[in-house]
Amino acid sequence: MAEEIRAEMVANVWKVVASAGDTVSEGDTLVILESMKMEIPVVAECDGVVQQLAVNEGDVVQDGDLIAVIG
């Protein structure tokens, strides 16, 4: 079952850490968002393989936007 990771706030994608095809463990950082000069890591919520990474560095995400899919 694929797990969708979604943005929880409006933010800029500051750094993309993971890539599609990477094996990740629960708690691993996928991307780092920046909002109001604070860095917010977005972490994997389960173990698996990153099937899709839907953001690039410099993108702006809105609350609820898809960031990644882990399967």
Coordinates of C-alpha atoms in Angstrom, one line a residue, residues 10-41:
V10 CA 2.5 26.8 2.8
A11 CA 6.3 26.7 2.4
N12 CA 9.2 26.8 0.0
V13 CA 11.0 23.6 -0.9
W14 CA 14.5 24.4 0.3
K15 CA 16.3 21.1 -0.2
V16 CA 15.4 17.7 -1.7
V17 CA 17.2 15.0 0.2
A18 CA 15.7 11.8 -1.2
S19 CA 15.2 10.6 -4.8
A20 CA 12.8 8.3 -6.5
G21 CA 14.0 4.7 -6.0
D22 CA 15.6 5.4 -2.6
T23 CA 14.9 3.0 0.2
V24 CA 13.9 4.9 3.3
S25 CA 13.1 4.1 6.9
E26 CA 10.4 5.7 9.1
G27 CA 11.7 9.1 10.2
D28 CA 14.2 9.6 7.4
T29 CA 14.2 13.1 5.9
L30 CA 12.7 13.4 2.4
V31 CA 12.8 17.1 1.8
I32 CA 13.4 20.2 3.9
L33 CA 10.8 23.0 3.7
E34 CA 11.5 26.6 4.6
S35 CA 8.8 28.9 6.0
M36 CA 9.3 32.2 7.9
K37 CA 13.1 31.5 8.0
M38 CA 12.6 28.2 9.7
E39 CA 13.7 24.8 8.3
I40 CA 11.0 22.1 8.6
P41 CA 12.0 18.5 7.7

